[in-house]
Amino acid sequence: DGGITQSPKYLFRKEGQNVTLSCEQNLNHDAMYWYRQDPGQGLRLIYYSQIVNDFQKGDIAEGYSVSREKKESFPLTVTSAQKNPTAFYLCASSPIRQNRPRTEAFFGQGTRLTVV
Amino acid sequence: AQKITQTQPGMFVQEKEAVTLDCTYDTSDPSYGLFWYKQPSSGEMIFLIYQGSYDQQNATEGRYSLNFQKARKSANLVISASQLGDSAMYFCAMRDYNQGGKLIFGQGTELSVKP
């Protein structure tokens, strides 16, 4: 089955630790995204990537880092510089087409990160 | 800069009635796509409907339709015959194709369907 897999589903981080959230897709999509969602809030873009070995900062990139070494994988590291990391993190992917065809994003199930 | 605005934090609707969820957007690019997603309490994001900026007709997908008014930059979601299972968060999103496919979301509207 094609889809996006995020792991782990729940993650607990001690203050000062770096943690990495995994995102893998087998949809052969070019673009991948990371979003943060706080309770009752919308999705805010952290990073996105359109091609291997390239990525761009979104609106709230500070305290986060990503890599895109393979088309299928887009891991997100929450560093100790992120002062308030407790949130729900969603990974998404989509094809990129220059013409008008529908290119909706497909989402993983999310990772709920809690600082303890 | 791109922007999506959803001005209704919460909405109530009676079961079997129709409801409209508002979405306005801002972009300077003539080529863009608009999307609506549903997020139940489980957290998953479910794609509902898409409207392209060059589409001549309003999009429809079953009980969902999109009231697209390009000049007003609005893309309201209409849900007909509401069901209890429609209770969820609804997000409007936009992709601006000339910005490299960056996908941004509005703040969301929480819809509650009353029996």
mmCIF file of N, CA and C in Angstrom, chain A residues 23-82:
data_model
loop_
_atom_site.group_PDB
_atom_site.id
_atom_site.type_symbol
_atom_site.label_atom_id
_atom_site.label_comp_id
_atom_site.label_asym_id
_atom_site.label_seq_id
_atom_site.Cartn_x
_atom_site.Cartn_y
_atom_site.Cartn_z
ATOM 1 N N CYS A 23 9.843 10.440 8.720
ATOM 2 C CA CYS A 23 8.780 10.516 7.724
ATOM 3 C C CYS A 23 9.251 9.828 6.456
ATOM 4 N N GLU A 24 8.526 8.805 6.051
ATOM 5 C CA GLU A 24 8.864 8.029 4.850
ATOM 6 C C GLU A 24 7.624 7.930 3.956
ATOM 7 N N GLN A 25 7.848 8.102 2.637
ATOM 8 C CA GLN A 25 6.731 7.952 1.708
ATOM 9 C C GLN A 25 7.137 7.058 0.536
ATOM 10 N N ASN A 26 6.188 6.265 0.069
ATOM 11 C CA ASN A 26 6.439 5.403 -1.088
ATOM 12 C C ASN A 26 5.501 5.752 -2.231
ATOM 13 N N LEU A 27 5.149 7.016 -2.307
ATOM 14 C CA LEU A 27 4.235 7.509 -3.336
ATOM 15 C C LEU A 27 4.976 8.110 -4.521
ATOM 16 N N ASN A 28 6.299 8.122 -4.439
ATOM 17 C CA ASN A 28 7.135 8.710 -5.489
ATOM 18 C C ASN A 28 6.851 10.210 -5.665
ATOM 19 N N HIS A 29 6.514 10.864 -4.573
ATOM 20 C CA HIS A 29 6.240 12.294 -4.620
ATOM 21 C C HIS A 29 7.532 13.088 -4.518
ATOM 22 N N ASP A 30 7.560 14.199 -5.256
ATOM 23 C CA ASP A 30 8.737 15.055 -5.215
ATOM 24 C C ASP A 30 8.782 15.927 -3.959
ATOM 25 N N ALA A 31 7.640 16.487 -3.598
ATOM 26 C CA ALA A 31 7.610 17.458 -2.508
ATOM 27 C C ALA A 31 7.260 16.800 -1.183
ATOM 28 N N MET A 32 7.932 17.244 -0.148
ATOM 29 C CA MET A 32 7.605 16.796 1.204
ATOM 30 C C MET A 32 7.595 18.005 2.121
ATOM 31 N N TYR A 33 6.776 17.905 3.186
ATOM 32 C CA TYR A 33 6.535 19.042 4.082
ATOM 33 C C TYR A 33 6.512 18.576 5.533
ATOM 34 N N TRP A 34 6.905 19.481 6.412
ATOM 35 C CA TRP A 34 6.701 19.295 7.841
ATOM 36 C C TRP A 34 5.890 20.462 8.383
ATOM 37 N N TYR A 35 4.858 20.111 9.170
ATOM 38 C CA TYR A 35 4.002 21.095 9.805
ATOM 39 C C TYR A 35 3.962 20.860 11.310
ATOM 40 N N ARG A 36 3.751 21.947 11.992
ATOM 41 C CA ARG A 36 3.519 21.880 13.434
ATOM 42 C C ARG A 36 2.093 22.335 13.693
ATOM 43 N N GLN A 37 1.409 21.619 14.590
ATOM 44 C CA GLN A 37 0.053 22.003 14.973
ATOM 45 C C GLN A 37 -0.045 22.057 16.494
ATOM 46 N N ASP A 38 -0.403 23.208 17.018
ATOM 47 C CA ASP A 38 -0.654 23.373 18.441
ATOM 48 C C ASP A 38 -2.153 23.227 18.696
ATOM 49 N N PRO A 39 -2.545 22.867 19.912
ATOM 50 C CA PRO A 39 -3.963 22.592 20.194
ATOM 51 C C PRO A 39 -4.890 23.699 19.713
ATOM 52 N N GLY A 40 -5.900 23.317 18.949
ATOM 53 C CA GLY A 40 -6.885 24.274 18.469
ATOM 54 C C GLY A 40 -6.374 25.232 17.407
ATOM 55 N N GLN A 41 -5.189 24.960 16.892
ATOM 56 C CA GLN A 41 -4.580 25.877 15.928
ATOM 57 C C GLN A 41 -4.476 25.240 14.548
ATOM 58 N N GLY A 42 -4.109 26.070 13.602
ATOM 59 C CA GLY A 42 -3.880 25.581 12.249
ATOM 60 C C GLY A 42 -2.514 24.960 12.100
ATOM 61 N N LEU A 43 -2.188 24.572 10.878
ATOM 62 C CA LEU A 43 -0.894 23.962 10.578
ATOM 63 C C LEU A 43 0.089 25.052 10.153
ATOM 64 N N ARG A 44 1.220 25.067 10.802
ATOM 65 C CA ARG A 44 2.257 26.028 10.450
ATOM 66 C C ARG A 44 3.426 25.289 9.814
ATOM 67 N N LEU A 45 3.894 25.821 8.704
ATOM 68 C CA LEU A 45 4.923 25.161 7.915
ATOM 69 C C LEU A 45 6.294 25.362 8.540
ATOM 70 N N ILE A 46 6.984 24.254 8.766
ATOM 71 C CA ILE A 46 8.329 24.311 9.347
ATOM 72 C C ILE A 46 9.387 24.321 8.249
ATOM 73 N N TYR A 47 9.379 23.276 7.432
ATOM 74 C CA TYR A 47 10.289 23.133 6.303
ATOM 75 C C TYR A 47 9.559 22.433 5.170
ATOM 76 N N TYR A 48 10.042 22.643 3.955
ATOM 77 C CA TYR A 48 9.557 21.862 2.844
ATOM 78 C C TYR A 48 10.686 21.624 1.851
ATOM 79 N N SER A 49 10.504 20.577 1.060
ATOM 80 C CA SER A 49 11.531 20.175 0.108
ATOM 81 C C SER A 49 10.860 19.747 -1.191
ATOM 82 N N GLN A 50 11.414 20.205 -2.283
ATOM 83 C CA GLN A 50 10.856 19.862 -3.586
ATOM 84 C C GLN A 50 11.708 18.851 -4.329
ATOM 85 N N ILE A 51 12.945 18.660 -3.837
ATOM 86 C CA ILE A 51 13.861 17.796 -4.557
ATOM 87 C C ILE A 51 14.916 17.302 -3.579
ATOM 88 N N VAL A 52 15.495 16.182 -3.891
ATOM 89 C CA VAL A 52 16.538 15.620 -3.030
ATOM 90 C C VAL A 52 17.683 16.617 -2.859
ATOM 91 N N ASN A 53 18.190 16.667 -1.629
ATOM 92 C CA ASN A 53 19.320 17.522 -1.266
ATOM 93 C C ASN A 53 19.002 19.016 -1.333
ATOM 94 N N ASP A 54 17.737 19.344 -1.313
ATOM 95 C CA ASP A 54 17.343 20.757 -1.280
ATOM 96 C C ASP A 54 16.102 20.921 -0.419
ATOM 97 N N PHE A 55 16.053 21.978 0.393
ATOM 98 C CA PHE A 55 14.880 22.242 1.210
ATOM 99 C C PHE A 55 14.851 23.734 1.547
ATOM 100 N N GLN A 56 13.655 24.195 1.892
ATOM 101 C CA GLN A 56 13.475 25.609 2.203
ATOM 102 C C GLN A 56 12.816 25.757 3.567
ATOM 103 N N LYS A 57 13.132 26.843 4.227
ATOM 104 C CA LYS A 57 12.504 27.148 5.499
ATOM 105 C C LYS A 57 11.071 27.577 5.278
ATOM 106 N N GLY A 58 10.231 27.158 6.216
ATOM 107 C CA GLY A 58 8.866 27.642 6.229
ATOM 108 C C GLY A 58 8.757 28.824 7.168
ATOM 109 N N ASP A 59 7.606 28.963 7.805
ATOM 110 C CA ASP A 59 7.355 30.131 8.639
ATOM 111 C C ASP A 59 7.949 30.027 10.048
ATOM 112 N N ILE A 60 8.213 28.795 10.495
ATOM 113 C CA ILE A 60 8.674 28.635 11.886
ATOM 114 C C ILE A 60 9.849 27.656 11.956
ATOM 115 N N ALA A 61 10.886 27.890 11.163
ATOM 116 C CA ALA A 61 11.997 26.936 11.053
ATOM 117 C C ALA A 61 12.976 26.984 12.236
ATOM 118 N N GLU A 62 12.953 28.039 13.016
ATOM 119 C CA GLU A 62 13.945 28.177 14.080
ATOM 120 C C GLU A 62 13.826 27.059 15.102
ATOM 121 N N GLY A 63 14.961 26.414 15.384
ATOM 122 C CA GLY A 63 14.973 25.324 16.352
ATOM 123 C C GLY A 63 14.724 23.960 15.739
ATOM 124 N N TYR A 64 14.585 23.918 14.433
ATOM 125 C CA TYR A 64 14.351 22.669 13.703
ATOM 126 C C TYR A 64 15.399 22.507 12.609
ATOM 127 N N SER A 65 15.665 21.273 12.222
ATOM 128 C CA SER A 65 16.510 21.012 11.066
ATOM 129 C C SER A 65 15.969 19.807 10.323
ATOM 130 N N VAL A 66 16.262 19.738 9.027
ATOM 131 C CA VAL A 66 15.791 18.631 8.192
ATOM 132 C C VAL A 66 16.920 18.188 7.259
ATOM 133 N N SER A 67 16.694 17.051 6.627
ATOM 134 C CA SER A 67 17.577 16.587 5.562
ATOM 135 C C SER A 67 16.722 15.898 4.515
ATOM 136 N N ARG A 68 17.224 15.847 3.302
ATOM 137 C CA ARG A 68 16.496 15.153 2.236
ATOM 138 C C ARG A 68 17.542 14.435 1.373
ATOM 139 N N GLU A 69 18.063 13.373 1.932
ATOM 140 C CA GLU A 69 19.102 12.598 1.239
ATOM 141 C C GLU A 69 18.507 11.599 0.257
ATOM 142 N N LYS A 70 17.260 11.214 0.497
ATOM 143 C CA LYS A 70 16.560 10.292 -0.391
ATOM 144 C C LYS A 70 15.192 10.865 -0.698
ATOM 145 N N LYS A 71 14.680 10.542 -1.857
ATOM 146 C CA LYS A 71 13.369 11.068 -2.240
ATOM 147 C C LYS A 71 12.286 10.614 -1.272
ATOM 148 N N GLU A 72 12.457 9.416 -0.721
ATOM 149 C CA GLU A 72 11.412 8.826 0.105
ATOM 150 C C GLU A 72 11.396 9.342 1.532
ATOM 151 N N SER A 73 12.457 9.987 1.974
ATOM 152 C CA SER A 73 12.622 10.261 3.391
ATOM 153 C C SER A 73 12.876 11.739 3.671
ATOM 154 N N PHE A 74 12.253 12.237 4.735
ATOM 155 C CA PHE A 74 12.389 13.661 5.082
ATOM 156 C C PHE A 74 12.332 13.779 6.611
ATOM 157 N N PRO A 75 13.370 13.377 7.307
ATOM 158 C CA PRO A 75 13.339 13.430 8.772
ATOM 159 C C PRO A 75 13.460 14.841 9.317
ATOM 160 N N LEU A 76 12.808 15.063 10.433
ATOM 161 C CA LEU A 76 12.813 16.362 11.118
ATOM 162 C C LEU A 76 13.483 16.205 12.479
ATOM 163 N N THR A 77 14.473 17.033 12.746
ATOM 164 C CA THR A 77 15.113 17.045 14.055
ATOM 165 C C THR A 77 14.662 18.274 14.822
ATOM 166 N N VAL A 78 14.152 18.018 16.009
ATOM 167 C CA VAL A 78 13.771 19.099 16.914
ATOM 168 C C VAL A 78 14.952 19.298 17.846
ATOM 169 N N THR A 79 15.607 20.424 17.733
ATOM 170 C CA THR A 79 16.829 20.637 18.508
ATOM 171 C C THR A 79 16.522 21.270 19.856
ATOM 172 N N SER A 80 17.518 21.313 20.690
ATOM 173 C CA SER A 80 17.363 21.909 22.016
ATOM 174 C C SER A 80 17.117 23.415 21.920
ATOM 175 N N ALA A 81 17.375 23.990 20.758
ATOM 176 C CA ALA A 81 17.133 25.420 20.561
ATOM 177 C C ALA A 81 15.646 25.749 20.431
ATOM 178 N N GLN A 82 14.838 24.724 20.189
ATOM 179 C CA GLN A 82 13.386 24.923 20.105
ATOM 180 C C GLN A 82 12.849 24.923 21.526
#
